[in-house]
CSV table of N, CA, C and O in Angstrom, one decimal:
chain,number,residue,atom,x,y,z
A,1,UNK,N,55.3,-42.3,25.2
A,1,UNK,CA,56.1,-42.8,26.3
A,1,UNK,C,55.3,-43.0,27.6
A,1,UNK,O,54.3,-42.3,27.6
A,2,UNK,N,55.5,-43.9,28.8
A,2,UNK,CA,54.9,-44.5,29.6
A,2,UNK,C,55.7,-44.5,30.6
A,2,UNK,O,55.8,-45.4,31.4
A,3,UNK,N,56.6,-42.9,30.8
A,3,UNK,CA,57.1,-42.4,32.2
A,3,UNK,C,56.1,-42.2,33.1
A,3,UNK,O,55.0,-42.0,32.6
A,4,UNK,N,56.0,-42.2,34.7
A,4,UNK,CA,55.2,-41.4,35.0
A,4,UNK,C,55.5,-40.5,35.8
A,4,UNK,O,56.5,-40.6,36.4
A,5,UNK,N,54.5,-39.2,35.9
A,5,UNK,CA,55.4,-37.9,36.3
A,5,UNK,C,55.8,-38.3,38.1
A,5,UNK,O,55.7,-39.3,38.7
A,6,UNK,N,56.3,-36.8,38.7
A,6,UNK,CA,56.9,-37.4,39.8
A,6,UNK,C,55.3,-37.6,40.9
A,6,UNK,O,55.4,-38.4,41.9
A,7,UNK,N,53.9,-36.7,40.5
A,7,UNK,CA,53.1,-36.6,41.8
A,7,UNK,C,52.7,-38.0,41.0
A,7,UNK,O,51.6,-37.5,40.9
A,8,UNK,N,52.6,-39.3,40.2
A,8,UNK,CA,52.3,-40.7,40.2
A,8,UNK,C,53.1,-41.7,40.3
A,8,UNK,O,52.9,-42.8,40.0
A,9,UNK,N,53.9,-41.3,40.8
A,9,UNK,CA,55.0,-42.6,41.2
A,9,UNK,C,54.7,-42.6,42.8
A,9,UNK,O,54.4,-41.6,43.5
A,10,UNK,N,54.8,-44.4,43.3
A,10,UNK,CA,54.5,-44.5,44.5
A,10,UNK,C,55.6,-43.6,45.4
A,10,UNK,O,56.7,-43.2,44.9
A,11,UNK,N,55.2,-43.4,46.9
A,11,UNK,CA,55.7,-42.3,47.4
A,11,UNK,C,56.3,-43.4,48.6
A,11,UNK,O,55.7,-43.9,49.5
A,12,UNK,N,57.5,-43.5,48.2
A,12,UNK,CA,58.1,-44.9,49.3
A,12,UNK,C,58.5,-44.0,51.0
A,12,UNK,O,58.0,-44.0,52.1
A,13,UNK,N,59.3,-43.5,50.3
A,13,UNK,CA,60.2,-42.7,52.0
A,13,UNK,C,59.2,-42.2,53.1
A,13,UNK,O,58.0,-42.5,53.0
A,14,UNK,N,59.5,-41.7,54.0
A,14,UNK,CA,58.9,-41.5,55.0
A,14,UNK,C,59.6,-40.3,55.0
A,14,UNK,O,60.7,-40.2,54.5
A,15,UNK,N,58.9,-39.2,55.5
A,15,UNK,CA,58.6,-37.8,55.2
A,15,UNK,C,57.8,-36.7,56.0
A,15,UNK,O,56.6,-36.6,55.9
A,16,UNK,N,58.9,-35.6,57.0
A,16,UNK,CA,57.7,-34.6,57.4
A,16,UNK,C,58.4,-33.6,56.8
A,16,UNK,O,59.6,-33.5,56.6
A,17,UNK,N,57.2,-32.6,56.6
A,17,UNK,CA,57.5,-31.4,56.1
A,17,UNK,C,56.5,-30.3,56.7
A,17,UNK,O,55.4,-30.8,56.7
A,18,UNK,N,56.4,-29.2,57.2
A,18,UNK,CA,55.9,-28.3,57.7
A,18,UNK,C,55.5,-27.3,56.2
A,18,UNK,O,56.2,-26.9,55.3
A,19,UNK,N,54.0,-27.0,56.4
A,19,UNK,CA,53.3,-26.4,55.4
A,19,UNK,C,52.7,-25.1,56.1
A,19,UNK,O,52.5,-25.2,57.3
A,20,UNK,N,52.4,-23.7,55.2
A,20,UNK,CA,51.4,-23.0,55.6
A,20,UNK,C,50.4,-23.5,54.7
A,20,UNK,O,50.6,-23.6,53.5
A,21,UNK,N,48.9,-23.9,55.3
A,21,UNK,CA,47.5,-24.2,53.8
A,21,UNK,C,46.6,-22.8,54.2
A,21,UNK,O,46.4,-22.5,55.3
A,22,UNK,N,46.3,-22.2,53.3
A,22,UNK,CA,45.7,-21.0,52.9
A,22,UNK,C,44.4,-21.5,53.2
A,22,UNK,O,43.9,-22.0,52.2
A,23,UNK,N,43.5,-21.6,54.6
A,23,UNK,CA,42.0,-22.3,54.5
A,23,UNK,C,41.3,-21.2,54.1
A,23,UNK,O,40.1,-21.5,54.2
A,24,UNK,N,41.4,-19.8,53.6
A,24,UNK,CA,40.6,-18.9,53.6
A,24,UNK,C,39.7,-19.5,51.8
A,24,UNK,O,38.6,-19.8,51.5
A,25,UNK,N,40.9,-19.3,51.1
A,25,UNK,CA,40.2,-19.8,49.8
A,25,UNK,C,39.9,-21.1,49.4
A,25,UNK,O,39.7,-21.3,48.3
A,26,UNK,N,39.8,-22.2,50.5
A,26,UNK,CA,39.5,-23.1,50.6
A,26,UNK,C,38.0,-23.4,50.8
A,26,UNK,O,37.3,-24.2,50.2
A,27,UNK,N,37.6,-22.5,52.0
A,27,UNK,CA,36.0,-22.2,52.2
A,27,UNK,C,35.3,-20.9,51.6
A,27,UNK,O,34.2,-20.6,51.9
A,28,UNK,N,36.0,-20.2,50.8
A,28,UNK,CA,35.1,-19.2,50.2
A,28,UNK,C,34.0,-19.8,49.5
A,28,UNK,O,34.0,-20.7,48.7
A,29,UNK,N,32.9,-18.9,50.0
A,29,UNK,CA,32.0,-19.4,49.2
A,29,UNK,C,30.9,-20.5,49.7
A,29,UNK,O,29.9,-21.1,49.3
A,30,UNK,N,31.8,-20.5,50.9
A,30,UNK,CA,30.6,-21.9,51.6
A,30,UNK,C,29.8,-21.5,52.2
A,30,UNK,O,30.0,-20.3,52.5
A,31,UNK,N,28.7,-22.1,52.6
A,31,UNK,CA,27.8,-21.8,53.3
A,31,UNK,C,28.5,-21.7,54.9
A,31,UNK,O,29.4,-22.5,55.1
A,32,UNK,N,28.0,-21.0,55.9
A,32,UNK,CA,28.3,-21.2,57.4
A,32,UNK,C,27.9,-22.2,57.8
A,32,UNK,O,28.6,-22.7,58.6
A,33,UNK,N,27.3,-22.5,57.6
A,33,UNK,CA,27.1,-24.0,58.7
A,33,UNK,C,28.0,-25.1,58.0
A,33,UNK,O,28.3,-26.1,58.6
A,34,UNK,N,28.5,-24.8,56.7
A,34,UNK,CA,29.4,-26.0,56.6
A,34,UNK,C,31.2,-25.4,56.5
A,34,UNK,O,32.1,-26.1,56.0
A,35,UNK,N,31.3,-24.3,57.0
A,35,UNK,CA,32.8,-23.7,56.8
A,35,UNK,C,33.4,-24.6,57.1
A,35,UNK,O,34.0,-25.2,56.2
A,36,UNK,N,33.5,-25.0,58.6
A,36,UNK,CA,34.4,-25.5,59.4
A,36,UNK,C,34.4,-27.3,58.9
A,36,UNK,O,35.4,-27.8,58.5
A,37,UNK,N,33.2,-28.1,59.0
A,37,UNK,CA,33.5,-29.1,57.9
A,37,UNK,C,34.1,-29.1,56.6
A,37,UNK,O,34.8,-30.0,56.1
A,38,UNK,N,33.8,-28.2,56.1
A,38,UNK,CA,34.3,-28.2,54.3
A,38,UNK,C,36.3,-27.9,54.8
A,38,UNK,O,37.1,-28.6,54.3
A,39,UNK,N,36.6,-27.1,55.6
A,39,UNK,CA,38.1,-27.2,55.8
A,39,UNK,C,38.7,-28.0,56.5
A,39,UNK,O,39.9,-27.9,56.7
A,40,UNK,N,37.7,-29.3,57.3
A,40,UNK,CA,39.0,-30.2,57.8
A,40,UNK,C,39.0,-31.4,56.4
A,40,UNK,O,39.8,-32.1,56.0
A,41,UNK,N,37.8,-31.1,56.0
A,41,UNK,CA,37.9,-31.9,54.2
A,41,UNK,C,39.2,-31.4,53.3
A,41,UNK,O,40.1,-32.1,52.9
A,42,UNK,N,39.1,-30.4,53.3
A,42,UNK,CA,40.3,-29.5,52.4
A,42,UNK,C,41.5,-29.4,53.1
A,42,UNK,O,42.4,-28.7,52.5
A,43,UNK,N,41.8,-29.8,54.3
A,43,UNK,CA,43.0,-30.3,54.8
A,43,UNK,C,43.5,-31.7,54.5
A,43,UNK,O,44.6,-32.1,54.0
A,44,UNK,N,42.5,-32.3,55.0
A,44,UNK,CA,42.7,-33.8,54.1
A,44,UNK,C,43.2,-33.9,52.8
A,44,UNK,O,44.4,-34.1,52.4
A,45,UNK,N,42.1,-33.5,51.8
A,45,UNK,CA,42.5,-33.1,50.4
A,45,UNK,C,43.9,-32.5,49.9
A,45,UNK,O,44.5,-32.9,48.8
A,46,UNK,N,44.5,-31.4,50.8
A,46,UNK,CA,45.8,-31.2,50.4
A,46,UNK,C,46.7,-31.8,51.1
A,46,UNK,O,47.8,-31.6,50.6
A,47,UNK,N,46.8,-32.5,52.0
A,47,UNK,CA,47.4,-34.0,52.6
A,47,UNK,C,47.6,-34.5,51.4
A,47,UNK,O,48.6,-34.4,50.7
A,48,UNK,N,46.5,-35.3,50.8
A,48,UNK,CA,46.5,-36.4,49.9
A,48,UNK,C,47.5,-35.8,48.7
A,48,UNK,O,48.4,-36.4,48.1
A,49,UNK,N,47.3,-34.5,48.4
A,49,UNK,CA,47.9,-33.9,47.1
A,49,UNK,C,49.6,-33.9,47.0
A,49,UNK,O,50.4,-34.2,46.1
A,50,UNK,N,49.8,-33.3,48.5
A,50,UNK,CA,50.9,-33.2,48.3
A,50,UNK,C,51.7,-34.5,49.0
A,50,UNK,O,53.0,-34.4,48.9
A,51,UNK,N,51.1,-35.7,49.6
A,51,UNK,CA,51.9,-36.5,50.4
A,51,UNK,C,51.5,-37.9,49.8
A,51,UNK,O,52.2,-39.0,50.0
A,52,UNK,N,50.3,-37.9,49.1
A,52,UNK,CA,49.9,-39.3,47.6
A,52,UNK,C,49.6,-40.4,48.8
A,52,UNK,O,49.9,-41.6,48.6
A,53,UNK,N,49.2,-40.0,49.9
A,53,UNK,CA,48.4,-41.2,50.8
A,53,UNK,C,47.0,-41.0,50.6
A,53,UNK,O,46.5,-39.9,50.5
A,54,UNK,N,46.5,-42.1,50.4
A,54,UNK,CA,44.8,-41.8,50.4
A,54,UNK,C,44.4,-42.0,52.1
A,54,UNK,O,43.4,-41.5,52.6
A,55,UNK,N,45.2,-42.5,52.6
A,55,UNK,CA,44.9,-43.0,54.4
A,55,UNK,C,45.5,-41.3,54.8
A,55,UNK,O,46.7,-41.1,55.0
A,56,UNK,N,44.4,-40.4,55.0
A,56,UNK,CA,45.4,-39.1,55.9
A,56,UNK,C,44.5,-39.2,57.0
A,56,UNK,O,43.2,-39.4,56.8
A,57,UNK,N,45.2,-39.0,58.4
A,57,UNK,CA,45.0,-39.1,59.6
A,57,UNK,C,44.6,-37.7,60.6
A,57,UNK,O,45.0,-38.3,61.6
A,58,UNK,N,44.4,-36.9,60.9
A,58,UNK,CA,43.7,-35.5,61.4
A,58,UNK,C,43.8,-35.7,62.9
A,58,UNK,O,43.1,-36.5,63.6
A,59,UNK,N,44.9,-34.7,63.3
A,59,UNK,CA,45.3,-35.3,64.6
A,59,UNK,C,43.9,-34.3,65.7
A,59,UNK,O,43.5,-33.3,65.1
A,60,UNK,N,43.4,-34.4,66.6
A,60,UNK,CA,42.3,-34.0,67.2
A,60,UNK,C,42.6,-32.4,67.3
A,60,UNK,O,41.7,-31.6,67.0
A,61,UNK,N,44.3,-32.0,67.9
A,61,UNK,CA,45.0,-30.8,68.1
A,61,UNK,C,44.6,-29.7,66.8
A,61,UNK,O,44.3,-28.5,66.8
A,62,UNK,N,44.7,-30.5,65.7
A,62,UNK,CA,44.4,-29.7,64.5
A,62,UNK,C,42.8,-29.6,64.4
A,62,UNK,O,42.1,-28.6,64.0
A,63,UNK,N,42.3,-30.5,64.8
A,63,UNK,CA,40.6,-30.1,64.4
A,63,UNK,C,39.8,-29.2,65.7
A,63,UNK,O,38.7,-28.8,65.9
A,64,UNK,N,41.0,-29.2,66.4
A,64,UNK,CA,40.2,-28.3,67.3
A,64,UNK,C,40.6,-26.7,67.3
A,64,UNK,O,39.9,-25.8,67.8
A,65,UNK,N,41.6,-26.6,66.7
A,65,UNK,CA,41.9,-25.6,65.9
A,65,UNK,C,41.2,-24.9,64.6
A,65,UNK,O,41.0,-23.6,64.4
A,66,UNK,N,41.1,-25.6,64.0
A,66,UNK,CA,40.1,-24.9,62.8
A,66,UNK,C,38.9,-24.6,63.6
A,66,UNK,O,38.6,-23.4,63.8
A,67,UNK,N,38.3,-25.6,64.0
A,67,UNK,CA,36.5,-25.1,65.0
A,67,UNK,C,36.9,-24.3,66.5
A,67,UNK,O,36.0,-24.2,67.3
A,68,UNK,N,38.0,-23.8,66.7
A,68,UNK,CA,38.2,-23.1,67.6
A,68,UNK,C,37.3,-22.1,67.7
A,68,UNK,O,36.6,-21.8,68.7
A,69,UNK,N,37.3,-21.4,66.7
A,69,UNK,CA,36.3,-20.1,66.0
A,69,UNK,C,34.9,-20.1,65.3
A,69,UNK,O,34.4,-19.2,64.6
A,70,UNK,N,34.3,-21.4,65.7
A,70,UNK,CA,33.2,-21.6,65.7
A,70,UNK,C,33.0,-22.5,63.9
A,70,UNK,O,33.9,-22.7,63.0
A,71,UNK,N,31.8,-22.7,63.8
A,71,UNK,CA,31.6,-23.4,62.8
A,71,UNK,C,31.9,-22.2,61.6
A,71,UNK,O,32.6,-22.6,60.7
A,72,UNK,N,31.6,-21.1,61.4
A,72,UNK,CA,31.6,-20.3,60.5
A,72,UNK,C,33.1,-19.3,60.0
A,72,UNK,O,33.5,-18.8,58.9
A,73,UNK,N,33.6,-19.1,61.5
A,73,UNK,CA,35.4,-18.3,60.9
A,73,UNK,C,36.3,-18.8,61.1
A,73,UNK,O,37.0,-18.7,62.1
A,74,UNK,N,36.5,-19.8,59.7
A,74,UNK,CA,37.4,-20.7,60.1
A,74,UNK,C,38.7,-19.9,59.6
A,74,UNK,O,38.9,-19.4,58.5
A,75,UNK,N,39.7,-20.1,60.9
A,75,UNK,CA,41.3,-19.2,60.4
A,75,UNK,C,42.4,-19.2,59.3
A,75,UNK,O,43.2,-20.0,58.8
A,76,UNK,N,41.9,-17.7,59.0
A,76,UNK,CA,42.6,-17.7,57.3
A,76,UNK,C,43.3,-18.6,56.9
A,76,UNK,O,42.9,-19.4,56.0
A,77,UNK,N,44.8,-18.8,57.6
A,77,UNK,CA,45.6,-19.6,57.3
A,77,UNK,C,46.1,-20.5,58.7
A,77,UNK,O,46.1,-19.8,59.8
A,78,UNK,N,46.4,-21.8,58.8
A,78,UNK,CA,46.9,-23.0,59.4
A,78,UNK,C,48.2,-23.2,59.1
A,78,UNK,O,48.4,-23.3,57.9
A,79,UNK,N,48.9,-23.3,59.8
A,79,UNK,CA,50.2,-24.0,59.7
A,79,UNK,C,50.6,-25.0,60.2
A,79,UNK,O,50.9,-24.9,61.4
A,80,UNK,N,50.9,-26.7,59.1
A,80,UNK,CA,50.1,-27.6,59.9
A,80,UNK,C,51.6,-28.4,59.2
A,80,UNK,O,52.4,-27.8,58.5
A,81,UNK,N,51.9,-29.9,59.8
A,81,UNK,CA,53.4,-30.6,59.7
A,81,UNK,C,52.4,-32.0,59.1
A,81,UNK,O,51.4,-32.4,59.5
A,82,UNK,N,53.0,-32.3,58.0
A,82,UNK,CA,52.8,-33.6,57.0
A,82,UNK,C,53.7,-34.3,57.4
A,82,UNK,O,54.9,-33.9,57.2
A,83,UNK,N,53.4,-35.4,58.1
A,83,UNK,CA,54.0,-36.7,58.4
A,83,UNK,C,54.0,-37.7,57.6
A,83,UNK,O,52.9,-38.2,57.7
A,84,UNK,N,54.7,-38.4,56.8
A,84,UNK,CA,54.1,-39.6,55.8
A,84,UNK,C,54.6,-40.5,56.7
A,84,UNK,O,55.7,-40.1,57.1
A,85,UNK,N,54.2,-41.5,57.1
A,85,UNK,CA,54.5,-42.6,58.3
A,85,UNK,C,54.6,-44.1,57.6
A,85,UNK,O,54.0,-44.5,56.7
A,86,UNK,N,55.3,-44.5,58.3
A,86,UNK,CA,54.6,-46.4,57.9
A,86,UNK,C,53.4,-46.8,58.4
A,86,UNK,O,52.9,-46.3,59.4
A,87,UNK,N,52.8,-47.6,57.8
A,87,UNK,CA,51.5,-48.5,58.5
A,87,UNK,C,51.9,-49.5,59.0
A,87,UNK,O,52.3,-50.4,58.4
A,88,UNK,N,51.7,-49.4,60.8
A,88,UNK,CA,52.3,-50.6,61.3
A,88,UNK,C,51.4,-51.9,61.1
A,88,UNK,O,51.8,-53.0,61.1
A,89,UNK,N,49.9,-51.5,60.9
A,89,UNK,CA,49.0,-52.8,61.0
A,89,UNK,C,49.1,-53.9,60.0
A,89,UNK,O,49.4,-53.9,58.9
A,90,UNK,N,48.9,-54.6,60.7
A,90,UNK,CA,49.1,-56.2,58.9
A,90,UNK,C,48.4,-55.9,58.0
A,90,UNK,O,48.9,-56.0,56.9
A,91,UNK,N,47.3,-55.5,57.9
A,91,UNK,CA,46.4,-56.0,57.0
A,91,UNK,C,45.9,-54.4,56.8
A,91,UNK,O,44.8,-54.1,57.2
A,92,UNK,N,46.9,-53.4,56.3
A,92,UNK,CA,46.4,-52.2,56.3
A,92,UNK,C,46.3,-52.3,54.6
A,92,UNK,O,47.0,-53.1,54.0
A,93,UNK,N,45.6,-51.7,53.9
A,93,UNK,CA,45.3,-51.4,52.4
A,93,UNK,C,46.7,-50.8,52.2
A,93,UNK,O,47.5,-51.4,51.5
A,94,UNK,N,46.7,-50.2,52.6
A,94,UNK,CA,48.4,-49.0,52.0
A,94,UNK,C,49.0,-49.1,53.0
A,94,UNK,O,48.5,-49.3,54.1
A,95,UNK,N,50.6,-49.2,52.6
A,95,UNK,CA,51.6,-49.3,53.4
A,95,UNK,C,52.3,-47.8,53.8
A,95,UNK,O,53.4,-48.0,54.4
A,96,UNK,N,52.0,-46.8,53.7
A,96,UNK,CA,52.0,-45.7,54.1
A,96,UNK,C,51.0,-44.8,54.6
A,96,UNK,O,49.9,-45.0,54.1
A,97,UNK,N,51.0,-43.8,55.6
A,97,UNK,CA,49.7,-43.1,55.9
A,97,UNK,C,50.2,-42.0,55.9
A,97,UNK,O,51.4,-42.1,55.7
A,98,UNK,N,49.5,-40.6,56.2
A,98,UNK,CA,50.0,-39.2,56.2
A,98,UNK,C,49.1,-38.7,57.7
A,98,UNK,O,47.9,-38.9,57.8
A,99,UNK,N,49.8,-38.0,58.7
A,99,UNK,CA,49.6,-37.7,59.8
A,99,UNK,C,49.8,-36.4,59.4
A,99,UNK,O,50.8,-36.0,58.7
A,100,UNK,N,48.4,-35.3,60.1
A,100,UNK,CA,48.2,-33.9,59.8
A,100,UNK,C,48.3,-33.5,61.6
A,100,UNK,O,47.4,-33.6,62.4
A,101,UNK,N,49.5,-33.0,61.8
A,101,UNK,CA,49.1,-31.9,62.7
A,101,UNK,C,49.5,-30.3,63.0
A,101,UNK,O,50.4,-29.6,62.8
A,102,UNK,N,48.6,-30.2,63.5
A,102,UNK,CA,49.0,-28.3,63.9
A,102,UNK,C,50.5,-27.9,64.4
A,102,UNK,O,51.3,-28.6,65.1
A,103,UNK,N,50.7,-26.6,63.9
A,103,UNK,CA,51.7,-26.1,63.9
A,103,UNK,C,52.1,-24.9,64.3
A,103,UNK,O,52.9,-24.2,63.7
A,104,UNK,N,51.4,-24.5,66.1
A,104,UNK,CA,51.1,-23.0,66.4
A,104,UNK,C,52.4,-22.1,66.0
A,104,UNK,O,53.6,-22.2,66.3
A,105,UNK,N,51.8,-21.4,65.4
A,105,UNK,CA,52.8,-20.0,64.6
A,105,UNK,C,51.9,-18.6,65.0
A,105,UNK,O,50.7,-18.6,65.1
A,106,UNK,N,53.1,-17.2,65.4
A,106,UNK,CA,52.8,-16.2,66.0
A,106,UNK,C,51.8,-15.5,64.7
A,106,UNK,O,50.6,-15.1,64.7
A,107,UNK,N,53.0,-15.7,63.3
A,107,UNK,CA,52.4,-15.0,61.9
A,107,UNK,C,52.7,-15.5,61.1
A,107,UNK,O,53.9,-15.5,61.2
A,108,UNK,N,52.2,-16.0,60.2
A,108,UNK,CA,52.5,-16.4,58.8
A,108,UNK,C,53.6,-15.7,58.0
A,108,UNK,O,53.8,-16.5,57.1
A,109,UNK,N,54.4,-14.7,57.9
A,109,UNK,CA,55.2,-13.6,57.2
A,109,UNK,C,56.2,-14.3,56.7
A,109,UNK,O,57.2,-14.2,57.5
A,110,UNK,N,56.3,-14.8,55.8
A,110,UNK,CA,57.7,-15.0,55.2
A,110,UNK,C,57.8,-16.7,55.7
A,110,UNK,O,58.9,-17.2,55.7
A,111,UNK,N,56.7,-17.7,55.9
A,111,UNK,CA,57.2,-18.4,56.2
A,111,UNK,C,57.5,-19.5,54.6
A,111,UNK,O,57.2,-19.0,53.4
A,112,UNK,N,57.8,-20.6,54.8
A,112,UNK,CA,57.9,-21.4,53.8
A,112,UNK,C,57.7,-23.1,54.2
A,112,UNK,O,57.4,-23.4,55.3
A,113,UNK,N,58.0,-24.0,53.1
A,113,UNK,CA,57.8,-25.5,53.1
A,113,UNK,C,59.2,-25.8,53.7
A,113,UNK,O,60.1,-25.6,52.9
A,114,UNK,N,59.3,-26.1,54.6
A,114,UNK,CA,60.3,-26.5,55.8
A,114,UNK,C,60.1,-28.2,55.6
A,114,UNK,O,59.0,-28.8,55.5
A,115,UNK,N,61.9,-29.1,55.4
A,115,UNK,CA,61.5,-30.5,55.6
A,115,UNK,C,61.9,-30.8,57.3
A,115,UNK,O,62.9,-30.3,57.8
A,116,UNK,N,61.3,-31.4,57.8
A,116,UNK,CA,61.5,-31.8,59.0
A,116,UNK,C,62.4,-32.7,59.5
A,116,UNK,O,61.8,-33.8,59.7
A,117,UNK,N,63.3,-32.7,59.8
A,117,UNK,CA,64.1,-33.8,60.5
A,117,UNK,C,63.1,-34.7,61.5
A,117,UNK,O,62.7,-34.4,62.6
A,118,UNK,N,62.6,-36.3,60.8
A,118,UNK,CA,62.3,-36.7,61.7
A,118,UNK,C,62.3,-37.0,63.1
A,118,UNK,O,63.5,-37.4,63.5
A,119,UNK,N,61.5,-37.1,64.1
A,119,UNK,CA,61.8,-37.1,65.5
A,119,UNK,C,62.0,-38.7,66.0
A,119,UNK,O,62.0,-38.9,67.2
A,120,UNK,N,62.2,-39.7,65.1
A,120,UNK,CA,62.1,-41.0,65.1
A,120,UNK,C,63.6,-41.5,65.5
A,120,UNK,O,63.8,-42.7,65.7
């Protein structure tokens, strides 16, 4: 059969959802000088995973956050809001994009995947 599952079907709607991403086991294992690059990569990467835009956008707020703590301690966990947006441009490749930004939180404890009422 030639269903396809739900993360390969195009992703039409427009969509925020508020995430916690675990950056700790994201950079285990990296070298320090590349911590803080290899996790705004692995933010991107779980953008793409869970929101199926290959265009993900990294709002400056969020990357100044991960490198807040220098190139090497980058903070355990981020809690960051998935935007899936329209592409207003004509001649954009994909008609959807995914906007990553921060999400200052006191503690992580108990939190969960929240959908967002857009602000539009």
């Amino acid at each position: 059969h030639t269903t396809m599952s739900d993360s390969q079907k195009p992703k039409v709607e427009v969509v925020t959802r508020d995430y916690t991403v675990n950056m700790h086991k994201r950079v285990h294992g990296t070298g320090f000088k590349k911590r803080a690059p290899r996790a705004v990569k692995a933010l991107k990467e779980f953008a793409f995973k869970t929101m199926g835009t290959k265009d993900v956008r990294i709002e400056p707020r969020l990357n100044k956050h991960v490198w807040s703590q220098g190139v090497r301690n980058v903070p355990y966990r981020i809690r960051v809001r998935l935007a899936r947006k329209r592409n207003e441009e004509e001649d954009a490749a994909e008609k959807l994009y995914t906007l990553v930004s921060y999400v200052p939180v006191s503690n992580f404890k108990g939190l969960q995947t929240l959908i967002v009422d857009s602000e539009e």
